Tab-separated table of N, CA and C in Angstrom:
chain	number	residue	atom	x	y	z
A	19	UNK	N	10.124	-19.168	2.102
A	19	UNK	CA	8.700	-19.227	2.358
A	19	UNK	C	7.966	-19.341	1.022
A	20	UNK	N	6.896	-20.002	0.738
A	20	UNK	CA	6.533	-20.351	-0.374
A	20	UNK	C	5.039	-19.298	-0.178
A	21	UNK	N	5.054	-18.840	-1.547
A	21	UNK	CA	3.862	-18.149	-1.848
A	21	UNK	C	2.243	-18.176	-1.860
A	22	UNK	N	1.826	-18.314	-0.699
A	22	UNK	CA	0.533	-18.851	-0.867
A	22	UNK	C	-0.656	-18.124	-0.878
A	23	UNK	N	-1.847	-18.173	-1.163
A	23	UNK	CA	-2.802	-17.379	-1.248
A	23	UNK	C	-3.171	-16.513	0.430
A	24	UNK	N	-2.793	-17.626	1.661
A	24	UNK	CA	-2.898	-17.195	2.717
A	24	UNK	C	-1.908	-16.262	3.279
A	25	UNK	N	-0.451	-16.348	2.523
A	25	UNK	CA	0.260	-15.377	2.135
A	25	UNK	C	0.146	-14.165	1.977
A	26	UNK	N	-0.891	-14.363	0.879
A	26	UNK	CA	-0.872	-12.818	-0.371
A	26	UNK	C	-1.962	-12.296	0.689
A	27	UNK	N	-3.100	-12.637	1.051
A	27	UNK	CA	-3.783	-12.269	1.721
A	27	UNK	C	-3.365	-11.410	3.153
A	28	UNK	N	-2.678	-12.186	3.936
A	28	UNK	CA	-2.002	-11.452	5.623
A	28	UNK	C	-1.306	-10.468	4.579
A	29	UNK	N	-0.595	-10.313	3.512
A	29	UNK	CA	0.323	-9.096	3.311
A	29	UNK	C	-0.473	-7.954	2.610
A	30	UNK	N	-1.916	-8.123	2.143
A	30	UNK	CA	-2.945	-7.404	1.549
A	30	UNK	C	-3.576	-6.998	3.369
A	31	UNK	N	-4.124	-7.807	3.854
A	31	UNK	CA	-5.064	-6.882	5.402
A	31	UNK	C	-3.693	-6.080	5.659
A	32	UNK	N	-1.785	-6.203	5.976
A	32	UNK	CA	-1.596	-5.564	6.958
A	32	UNK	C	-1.132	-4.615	6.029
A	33	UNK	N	-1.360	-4.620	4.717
A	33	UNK	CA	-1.150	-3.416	3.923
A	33	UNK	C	-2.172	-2.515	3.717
A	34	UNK	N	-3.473	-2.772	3.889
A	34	UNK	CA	-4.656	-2.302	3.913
A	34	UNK	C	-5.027	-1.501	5.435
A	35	UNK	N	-4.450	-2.664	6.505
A	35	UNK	CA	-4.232	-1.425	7.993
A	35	UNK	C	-3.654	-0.193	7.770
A	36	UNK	N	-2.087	-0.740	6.846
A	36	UNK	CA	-1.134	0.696	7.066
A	36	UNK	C	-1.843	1.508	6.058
A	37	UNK	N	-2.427	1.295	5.174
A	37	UNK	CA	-2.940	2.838	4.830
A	37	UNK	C	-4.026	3.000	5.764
A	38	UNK	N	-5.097	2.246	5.878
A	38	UNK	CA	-6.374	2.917	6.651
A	38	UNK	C	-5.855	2.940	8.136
A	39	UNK	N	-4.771	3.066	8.506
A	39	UNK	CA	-4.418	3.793	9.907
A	39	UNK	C	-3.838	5.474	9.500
A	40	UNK	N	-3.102	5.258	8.566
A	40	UNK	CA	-2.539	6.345	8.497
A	40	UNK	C	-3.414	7.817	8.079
A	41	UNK	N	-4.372	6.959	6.948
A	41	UNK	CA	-5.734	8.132	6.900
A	41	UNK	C	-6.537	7.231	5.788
A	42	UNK	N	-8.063	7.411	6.247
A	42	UNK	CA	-9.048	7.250	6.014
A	42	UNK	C	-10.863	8.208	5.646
A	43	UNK	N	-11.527	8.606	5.669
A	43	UNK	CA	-12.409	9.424	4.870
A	43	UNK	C	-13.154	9.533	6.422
A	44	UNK	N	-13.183	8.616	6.845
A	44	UNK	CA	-14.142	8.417	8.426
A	44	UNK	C	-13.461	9.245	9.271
A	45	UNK	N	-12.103	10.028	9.348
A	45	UNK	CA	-11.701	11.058	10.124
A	45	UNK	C	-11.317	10.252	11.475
A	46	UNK	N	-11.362	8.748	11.706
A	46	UNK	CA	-10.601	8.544	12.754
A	46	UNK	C	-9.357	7.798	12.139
A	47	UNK	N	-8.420	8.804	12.203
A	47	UNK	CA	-6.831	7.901	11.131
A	47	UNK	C	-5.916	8.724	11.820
A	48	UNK	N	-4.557	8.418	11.709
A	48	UNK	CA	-3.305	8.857	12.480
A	48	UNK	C	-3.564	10.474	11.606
A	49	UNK	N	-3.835	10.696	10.450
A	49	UNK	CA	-3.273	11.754	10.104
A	49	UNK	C	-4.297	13.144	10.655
A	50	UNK	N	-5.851	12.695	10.864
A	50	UNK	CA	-6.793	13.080	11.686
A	50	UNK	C	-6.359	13.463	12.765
A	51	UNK	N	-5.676	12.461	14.139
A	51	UNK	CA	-5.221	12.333	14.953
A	51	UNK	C	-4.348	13.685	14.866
A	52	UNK	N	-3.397	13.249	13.748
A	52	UNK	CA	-2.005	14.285	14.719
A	52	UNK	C	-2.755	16.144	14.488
A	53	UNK	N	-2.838	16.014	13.227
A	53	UNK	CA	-3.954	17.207	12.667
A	53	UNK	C	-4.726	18.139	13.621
A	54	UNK	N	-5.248	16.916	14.634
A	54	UNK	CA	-6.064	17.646	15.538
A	54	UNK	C	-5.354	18.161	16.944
A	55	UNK	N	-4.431	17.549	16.740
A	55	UNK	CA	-3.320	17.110	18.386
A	55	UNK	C	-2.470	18.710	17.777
A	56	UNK	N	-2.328	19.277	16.859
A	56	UNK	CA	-1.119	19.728	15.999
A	56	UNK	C	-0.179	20.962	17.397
A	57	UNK	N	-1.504	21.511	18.195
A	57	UNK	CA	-0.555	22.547	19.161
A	57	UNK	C	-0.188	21.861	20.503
A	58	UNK	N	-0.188	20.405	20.107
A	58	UNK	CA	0.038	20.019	21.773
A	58	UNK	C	0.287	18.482	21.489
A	59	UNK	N	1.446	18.358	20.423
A	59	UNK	CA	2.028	17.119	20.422
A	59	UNK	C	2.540	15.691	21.554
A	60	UNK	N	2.175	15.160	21.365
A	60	UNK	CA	2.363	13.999	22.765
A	60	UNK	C	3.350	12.750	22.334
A	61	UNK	N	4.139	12.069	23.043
A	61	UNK	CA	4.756	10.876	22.628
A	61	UNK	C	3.731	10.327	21.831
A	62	UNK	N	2.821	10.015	21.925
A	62	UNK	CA	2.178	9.022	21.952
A	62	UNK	C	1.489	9.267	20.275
A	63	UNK	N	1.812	10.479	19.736
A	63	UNK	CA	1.463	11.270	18.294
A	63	UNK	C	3.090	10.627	17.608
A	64	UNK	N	4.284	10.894	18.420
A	64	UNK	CA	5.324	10.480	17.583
A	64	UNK	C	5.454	9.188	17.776
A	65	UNK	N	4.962	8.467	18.462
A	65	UNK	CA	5.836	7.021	18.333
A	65	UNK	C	4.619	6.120	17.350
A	66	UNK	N	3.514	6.633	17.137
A	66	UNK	CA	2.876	6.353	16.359
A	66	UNK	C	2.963	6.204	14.885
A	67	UNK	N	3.356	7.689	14.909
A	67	UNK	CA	3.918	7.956	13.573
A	67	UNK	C	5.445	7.470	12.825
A	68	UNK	N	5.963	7.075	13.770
A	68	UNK	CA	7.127	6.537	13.960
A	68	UNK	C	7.111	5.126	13.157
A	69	UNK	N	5.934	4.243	13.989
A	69	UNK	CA	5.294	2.635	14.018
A	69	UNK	C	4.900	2.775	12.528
A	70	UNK	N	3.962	4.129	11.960
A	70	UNK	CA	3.450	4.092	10.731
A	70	UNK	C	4.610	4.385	9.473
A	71	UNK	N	5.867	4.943	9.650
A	71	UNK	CA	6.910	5.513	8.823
A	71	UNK	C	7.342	4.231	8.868
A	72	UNK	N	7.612	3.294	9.489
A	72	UNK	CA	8.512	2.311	9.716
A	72	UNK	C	7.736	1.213	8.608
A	73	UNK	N	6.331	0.798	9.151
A	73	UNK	CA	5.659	0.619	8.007
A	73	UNK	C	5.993	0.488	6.602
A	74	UNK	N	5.563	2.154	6.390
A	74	UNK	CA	5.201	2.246	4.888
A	74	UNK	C	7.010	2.242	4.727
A	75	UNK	N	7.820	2.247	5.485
A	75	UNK	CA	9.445	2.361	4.816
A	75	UNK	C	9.634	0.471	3.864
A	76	UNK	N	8.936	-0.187	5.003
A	76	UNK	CA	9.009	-1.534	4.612
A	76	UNK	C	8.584	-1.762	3.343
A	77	UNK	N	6.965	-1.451	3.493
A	77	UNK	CA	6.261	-1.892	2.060
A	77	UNK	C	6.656	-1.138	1.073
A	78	UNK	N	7.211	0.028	1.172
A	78	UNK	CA	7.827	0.727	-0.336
A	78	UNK	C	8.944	0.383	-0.429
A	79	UNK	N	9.642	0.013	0.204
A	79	UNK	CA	11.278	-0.567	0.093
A	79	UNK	C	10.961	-2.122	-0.958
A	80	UNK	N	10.103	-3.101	0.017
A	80	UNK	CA	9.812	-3.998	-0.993
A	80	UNK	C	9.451	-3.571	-2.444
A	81	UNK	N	8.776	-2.928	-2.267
A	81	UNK	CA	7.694	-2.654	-3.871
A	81	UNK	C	8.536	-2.150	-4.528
A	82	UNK	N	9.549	-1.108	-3.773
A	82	UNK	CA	10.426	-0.599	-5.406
A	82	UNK	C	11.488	-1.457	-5.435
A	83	UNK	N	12.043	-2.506	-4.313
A	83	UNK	CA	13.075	-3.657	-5.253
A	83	UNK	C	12.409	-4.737	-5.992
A	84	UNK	N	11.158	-5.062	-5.892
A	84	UNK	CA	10.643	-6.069	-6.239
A	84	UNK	C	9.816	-5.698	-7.801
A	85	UNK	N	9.511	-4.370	-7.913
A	85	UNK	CA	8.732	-4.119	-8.573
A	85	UNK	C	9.274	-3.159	-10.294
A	86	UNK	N	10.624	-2.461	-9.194
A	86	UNK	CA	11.245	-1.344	-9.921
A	86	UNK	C	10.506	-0.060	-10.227
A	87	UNK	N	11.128	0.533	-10.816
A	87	UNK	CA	9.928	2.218	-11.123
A	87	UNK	C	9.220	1.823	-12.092
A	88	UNK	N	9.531	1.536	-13.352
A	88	UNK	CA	9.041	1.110	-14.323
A	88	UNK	C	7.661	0.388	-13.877
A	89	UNK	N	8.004	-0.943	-12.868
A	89	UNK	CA	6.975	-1.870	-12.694
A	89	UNK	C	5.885	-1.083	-11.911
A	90	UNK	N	6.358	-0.044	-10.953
A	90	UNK	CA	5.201	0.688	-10.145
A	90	UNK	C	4.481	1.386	-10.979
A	91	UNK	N	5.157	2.100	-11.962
A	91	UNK	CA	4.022	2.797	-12.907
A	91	UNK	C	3.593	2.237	-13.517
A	92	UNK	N	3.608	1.024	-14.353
A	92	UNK	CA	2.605	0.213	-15.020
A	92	UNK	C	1.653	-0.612	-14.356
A	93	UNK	N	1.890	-0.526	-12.796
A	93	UNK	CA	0.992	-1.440	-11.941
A	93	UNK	C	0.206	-0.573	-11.730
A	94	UNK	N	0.437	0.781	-11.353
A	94	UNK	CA	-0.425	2.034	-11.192
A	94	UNK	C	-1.465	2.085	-11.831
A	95	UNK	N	-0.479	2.603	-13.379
A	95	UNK	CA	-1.447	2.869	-14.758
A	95	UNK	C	-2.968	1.831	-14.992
A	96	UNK	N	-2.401	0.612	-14.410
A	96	UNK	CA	-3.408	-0.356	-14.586
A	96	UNK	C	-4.618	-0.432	-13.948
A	97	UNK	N	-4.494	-0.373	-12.352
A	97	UNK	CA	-5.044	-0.070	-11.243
A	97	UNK	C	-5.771	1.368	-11.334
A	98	UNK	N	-5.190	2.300	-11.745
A	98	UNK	CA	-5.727	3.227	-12.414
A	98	UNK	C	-6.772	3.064	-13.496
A	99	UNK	N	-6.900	2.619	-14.161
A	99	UNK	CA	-7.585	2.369	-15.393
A	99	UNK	C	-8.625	1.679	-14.875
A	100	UNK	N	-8.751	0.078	-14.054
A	100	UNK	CA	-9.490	-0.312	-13.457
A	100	UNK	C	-10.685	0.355	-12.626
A	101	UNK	N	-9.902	1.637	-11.606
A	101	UNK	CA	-10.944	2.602	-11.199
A	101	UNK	C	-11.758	3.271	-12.173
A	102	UNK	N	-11.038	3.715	-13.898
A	102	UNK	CA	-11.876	4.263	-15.021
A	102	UNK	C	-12.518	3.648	-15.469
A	103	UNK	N	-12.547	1.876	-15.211
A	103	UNK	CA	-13.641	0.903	-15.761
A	103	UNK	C	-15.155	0.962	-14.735
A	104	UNK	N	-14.205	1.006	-13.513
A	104	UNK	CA	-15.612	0.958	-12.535
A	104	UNK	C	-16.431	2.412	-12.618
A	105	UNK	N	-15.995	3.421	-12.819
A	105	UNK	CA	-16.739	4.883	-13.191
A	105	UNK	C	-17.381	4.342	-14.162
A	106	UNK	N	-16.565	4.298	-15.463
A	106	UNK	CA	-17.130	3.914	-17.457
A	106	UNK	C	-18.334	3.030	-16.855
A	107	UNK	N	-18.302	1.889	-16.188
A	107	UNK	CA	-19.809	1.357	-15.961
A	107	UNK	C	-20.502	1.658	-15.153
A	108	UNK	N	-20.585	2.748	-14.435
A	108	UNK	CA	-21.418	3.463	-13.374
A	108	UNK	C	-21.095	2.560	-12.236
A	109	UNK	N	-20.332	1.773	-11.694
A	109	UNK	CA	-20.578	1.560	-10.403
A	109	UNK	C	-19.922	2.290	-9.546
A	110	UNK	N	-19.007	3.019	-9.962
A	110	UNK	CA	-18.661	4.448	-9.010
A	110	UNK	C	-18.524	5.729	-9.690
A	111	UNK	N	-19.069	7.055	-8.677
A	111	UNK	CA	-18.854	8.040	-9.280
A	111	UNK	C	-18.120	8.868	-8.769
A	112	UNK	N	-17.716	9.913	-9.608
A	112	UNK	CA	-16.570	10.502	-9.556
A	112	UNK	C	-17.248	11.876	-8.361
A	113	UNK	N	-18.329	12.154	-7.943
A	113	UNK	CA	-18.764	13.027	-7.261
A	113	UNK	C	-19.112	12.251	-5.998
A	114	UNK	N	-18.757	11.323	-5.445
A	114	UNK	CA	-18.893	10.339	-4.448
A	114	UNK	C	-17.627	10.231	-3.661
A	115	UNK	N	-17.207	11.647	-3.239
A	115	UNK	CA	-15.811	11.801	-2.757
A	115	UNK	C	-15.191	10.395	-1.879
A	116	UNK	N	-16.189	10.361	-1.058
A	116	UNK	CA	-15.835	9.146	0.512
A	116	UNK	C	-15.556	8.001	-0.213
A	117	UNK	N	-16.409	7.268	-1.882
A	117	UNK	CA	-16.086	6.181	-2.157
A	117	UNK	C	-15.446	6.281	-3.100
A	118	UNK	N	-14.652	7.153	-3.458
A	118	UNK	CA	-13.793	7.144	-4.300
A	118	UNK	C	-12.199	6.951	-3.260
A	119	UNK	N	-11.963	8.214	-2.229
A	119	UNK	CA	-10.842	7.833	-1.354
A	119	UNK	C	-10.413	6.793	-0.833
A	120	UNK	N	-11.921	5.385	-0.208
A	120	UNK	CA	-12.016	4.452	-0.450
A	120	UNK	C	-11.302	3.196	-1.615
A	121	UNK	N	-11.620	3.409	-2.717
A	121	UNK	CA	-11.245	2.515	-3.651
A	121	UNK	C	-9.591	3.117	-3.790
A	122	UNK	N	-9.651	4.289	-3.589
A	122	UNK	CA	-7.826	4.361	-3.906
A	122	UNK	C	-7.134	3.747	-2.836
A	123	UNK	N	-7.771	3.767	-1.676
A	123	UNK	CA	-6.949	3.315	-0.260
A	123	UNK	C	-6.892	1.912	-0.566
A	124	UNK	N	-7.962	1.178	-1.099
A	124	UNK	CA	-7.751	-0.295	-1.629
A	124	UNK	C	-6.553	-0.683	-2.833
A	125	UNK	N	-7.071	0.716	-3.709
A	125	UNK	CA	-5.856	-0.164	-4.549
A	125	UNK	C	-4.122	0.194	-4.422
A	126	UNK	N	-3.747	0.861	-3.357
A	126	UNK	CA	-2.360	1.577	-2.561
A	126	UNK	C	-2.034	0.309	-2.156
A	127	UNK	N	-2.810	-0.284	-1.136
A	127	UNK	CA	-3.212	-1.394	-0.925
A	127	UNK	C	-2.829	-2.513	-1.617
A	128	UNK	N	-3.513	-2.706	-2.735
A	128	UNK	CA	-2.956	-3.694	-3.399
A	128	UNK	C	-1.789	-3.574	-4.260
A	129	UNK	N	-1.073	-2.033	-4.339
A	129	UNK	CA	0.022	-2.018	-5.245
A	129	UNK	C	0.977	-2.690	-4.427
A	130	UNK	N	0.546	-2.275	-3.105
A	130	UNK	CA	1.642	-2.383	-1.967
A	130	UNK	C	2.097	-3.885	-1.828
A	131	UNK	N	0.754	-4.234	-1.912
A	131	UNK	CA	0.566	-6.159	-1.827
A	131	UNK	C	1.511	-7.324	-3.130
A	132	UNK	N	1.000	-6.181	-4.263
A	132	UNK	CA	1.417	-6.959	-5.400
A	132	UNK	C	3.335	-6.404	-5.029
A	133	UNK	N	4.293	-5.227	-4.758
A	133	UNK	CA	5.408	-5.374	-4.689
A	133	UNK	C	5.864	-6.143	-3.393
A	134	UNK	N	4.907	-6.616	-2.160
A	134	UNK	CA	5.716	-7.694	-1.353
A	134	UNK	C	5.383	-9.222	-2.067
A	135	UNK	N	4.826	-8.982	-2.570
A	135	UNK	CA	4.429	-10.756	-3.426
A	135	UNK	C	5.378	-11.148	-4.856
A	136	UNK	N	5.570	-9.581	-5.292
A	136	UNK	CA	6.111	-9.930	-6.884
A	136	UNK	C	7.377	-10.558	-7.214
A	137	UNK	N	8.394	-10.456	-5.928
A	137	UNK	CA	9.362	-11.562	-5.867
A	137	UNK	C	9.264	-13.143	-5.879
A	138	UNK	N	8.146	-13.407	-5.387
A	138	UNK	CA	7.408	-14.877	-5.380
A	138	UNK	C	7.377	-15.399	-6.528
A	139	UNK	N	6.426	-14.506	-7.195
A	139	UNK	CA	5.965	-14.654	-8.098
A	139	UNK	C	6.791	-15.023	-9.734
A	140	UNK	N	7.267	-13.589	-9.420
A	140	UNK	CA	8.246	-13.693	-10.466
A	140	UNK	C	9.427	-15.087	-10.711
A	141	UNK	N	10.245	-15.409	-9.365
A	141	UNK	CA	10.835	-16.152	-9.323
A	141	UNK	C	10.269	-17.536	-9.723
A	142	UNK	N	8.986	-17.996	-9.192
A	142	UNK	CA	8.084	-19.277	-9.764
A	142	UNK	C	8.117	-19.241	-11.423
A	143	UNK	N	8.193	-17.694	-11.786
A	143	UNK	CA	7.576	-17.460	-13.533
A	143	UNK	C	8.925	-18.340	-13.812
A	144	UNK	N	10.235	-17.279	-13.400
A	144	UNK	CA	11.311	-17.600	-14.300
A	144	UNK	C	12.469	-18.282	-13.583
A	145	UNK	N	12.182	-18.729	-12.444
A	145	UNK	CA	13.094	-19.573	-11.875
A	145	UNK	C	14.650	-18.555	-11.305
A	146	UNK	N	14.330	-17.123	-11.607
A	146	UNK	CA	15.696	-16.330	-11.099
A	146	UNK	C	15.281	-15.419	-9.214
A	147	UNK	N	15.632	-15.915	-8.962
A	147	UNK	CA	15.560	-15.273	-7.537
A	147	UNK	C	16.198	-13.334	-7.234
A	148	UNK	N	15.187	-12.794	-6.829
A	148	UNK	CA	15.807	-11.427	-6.456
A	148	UNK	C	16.757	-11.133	-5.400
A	149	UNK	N	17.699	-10.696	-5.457
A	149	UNK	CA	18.721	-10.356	-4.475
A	149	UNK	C	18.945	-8.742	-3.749
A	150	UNK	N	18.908	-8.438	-2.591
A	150	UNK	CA	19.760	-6.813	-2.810
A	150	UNK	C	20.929	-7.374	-2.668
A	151	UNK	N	21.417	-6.437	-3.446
A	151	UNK	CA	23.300	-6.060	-3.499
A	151	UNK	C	23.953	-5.743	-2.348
A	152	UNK	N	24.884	-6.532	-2.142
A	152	UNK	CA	25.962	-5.902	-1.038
A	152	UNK	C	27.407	-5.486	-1.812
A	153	UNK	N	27.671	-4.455	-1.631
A	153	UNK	CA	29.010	-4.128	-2.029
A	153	UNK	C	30.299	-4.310	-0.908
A	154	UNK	N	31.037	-5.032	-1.532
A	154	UNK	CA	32.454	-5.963	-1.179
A	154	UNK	C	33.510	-4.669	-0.871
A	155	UNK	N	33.977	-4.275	0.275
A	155	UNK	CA	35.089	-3.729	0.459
A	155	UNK	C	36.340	-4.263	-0.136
């Protein structure tokens, strides 16, 4: 499959669902949900949570083969820093709890986005394709 902007995009919204399902500042999110459900659990609390583990198993499975540890913390650090640019110029503040949880849920979001894309990417840079390993009996 070739890397396209319409690509990067569908894997940014359904990475942007799985966090803002799982929890969000607006208090309607799975983790709200079960939180409130907590003395009277229902299928319908686990298979949810189930749908959401399965999820985030995907997009972090990608991100740490695609990305490595190394690459997650320097994608972090960066993304990080970016939020200290938007404070450093006042367009967000740090006492603005709701839009701060906000911008982190975006950029989880986009870490998540940049390790299902960075195999693309990378491979276009240097022409070497990523593999997982199978070990040979």
């Amino acid at each position: 499959m070739k890397l396209s902007l319409t690509n990067i995009t569908f894997r940014f919204l359904f990475a942007l669902l799985l966090v803002m399902l799982t929890y969000n500042p607006t208090g309607h999110s799975y983790f709200h949900w079960a939180y409130s459900s907590m003395h009277s659990i229902t299928p319908y609390i686990v298979i949810a949570g189930l749908v959401l583990l399965i999820g985030w198993a995907v997009y972090l499975k990608a991100t740490f083969n695609s990305l490595g540890l190394i690459g997650i913390v320097l994608s972090s650090a960066f993304l990080g820093c970016l939020m200290w640019l938007f404070i450093y110029w006042g367009l967000l503040s740090t006492t603005n709890i709701s839009a701060m949880a906000w911008i982190i849920e975006i950029l989880v979001a986009v870490l998540l986005t940049l390790g299902m894309s960075w195999s693309h990417v990378s491979r276009r840079m240097s022409g070497q394709v990523d593999v997982n390993e199978i070990e040979q009996e």
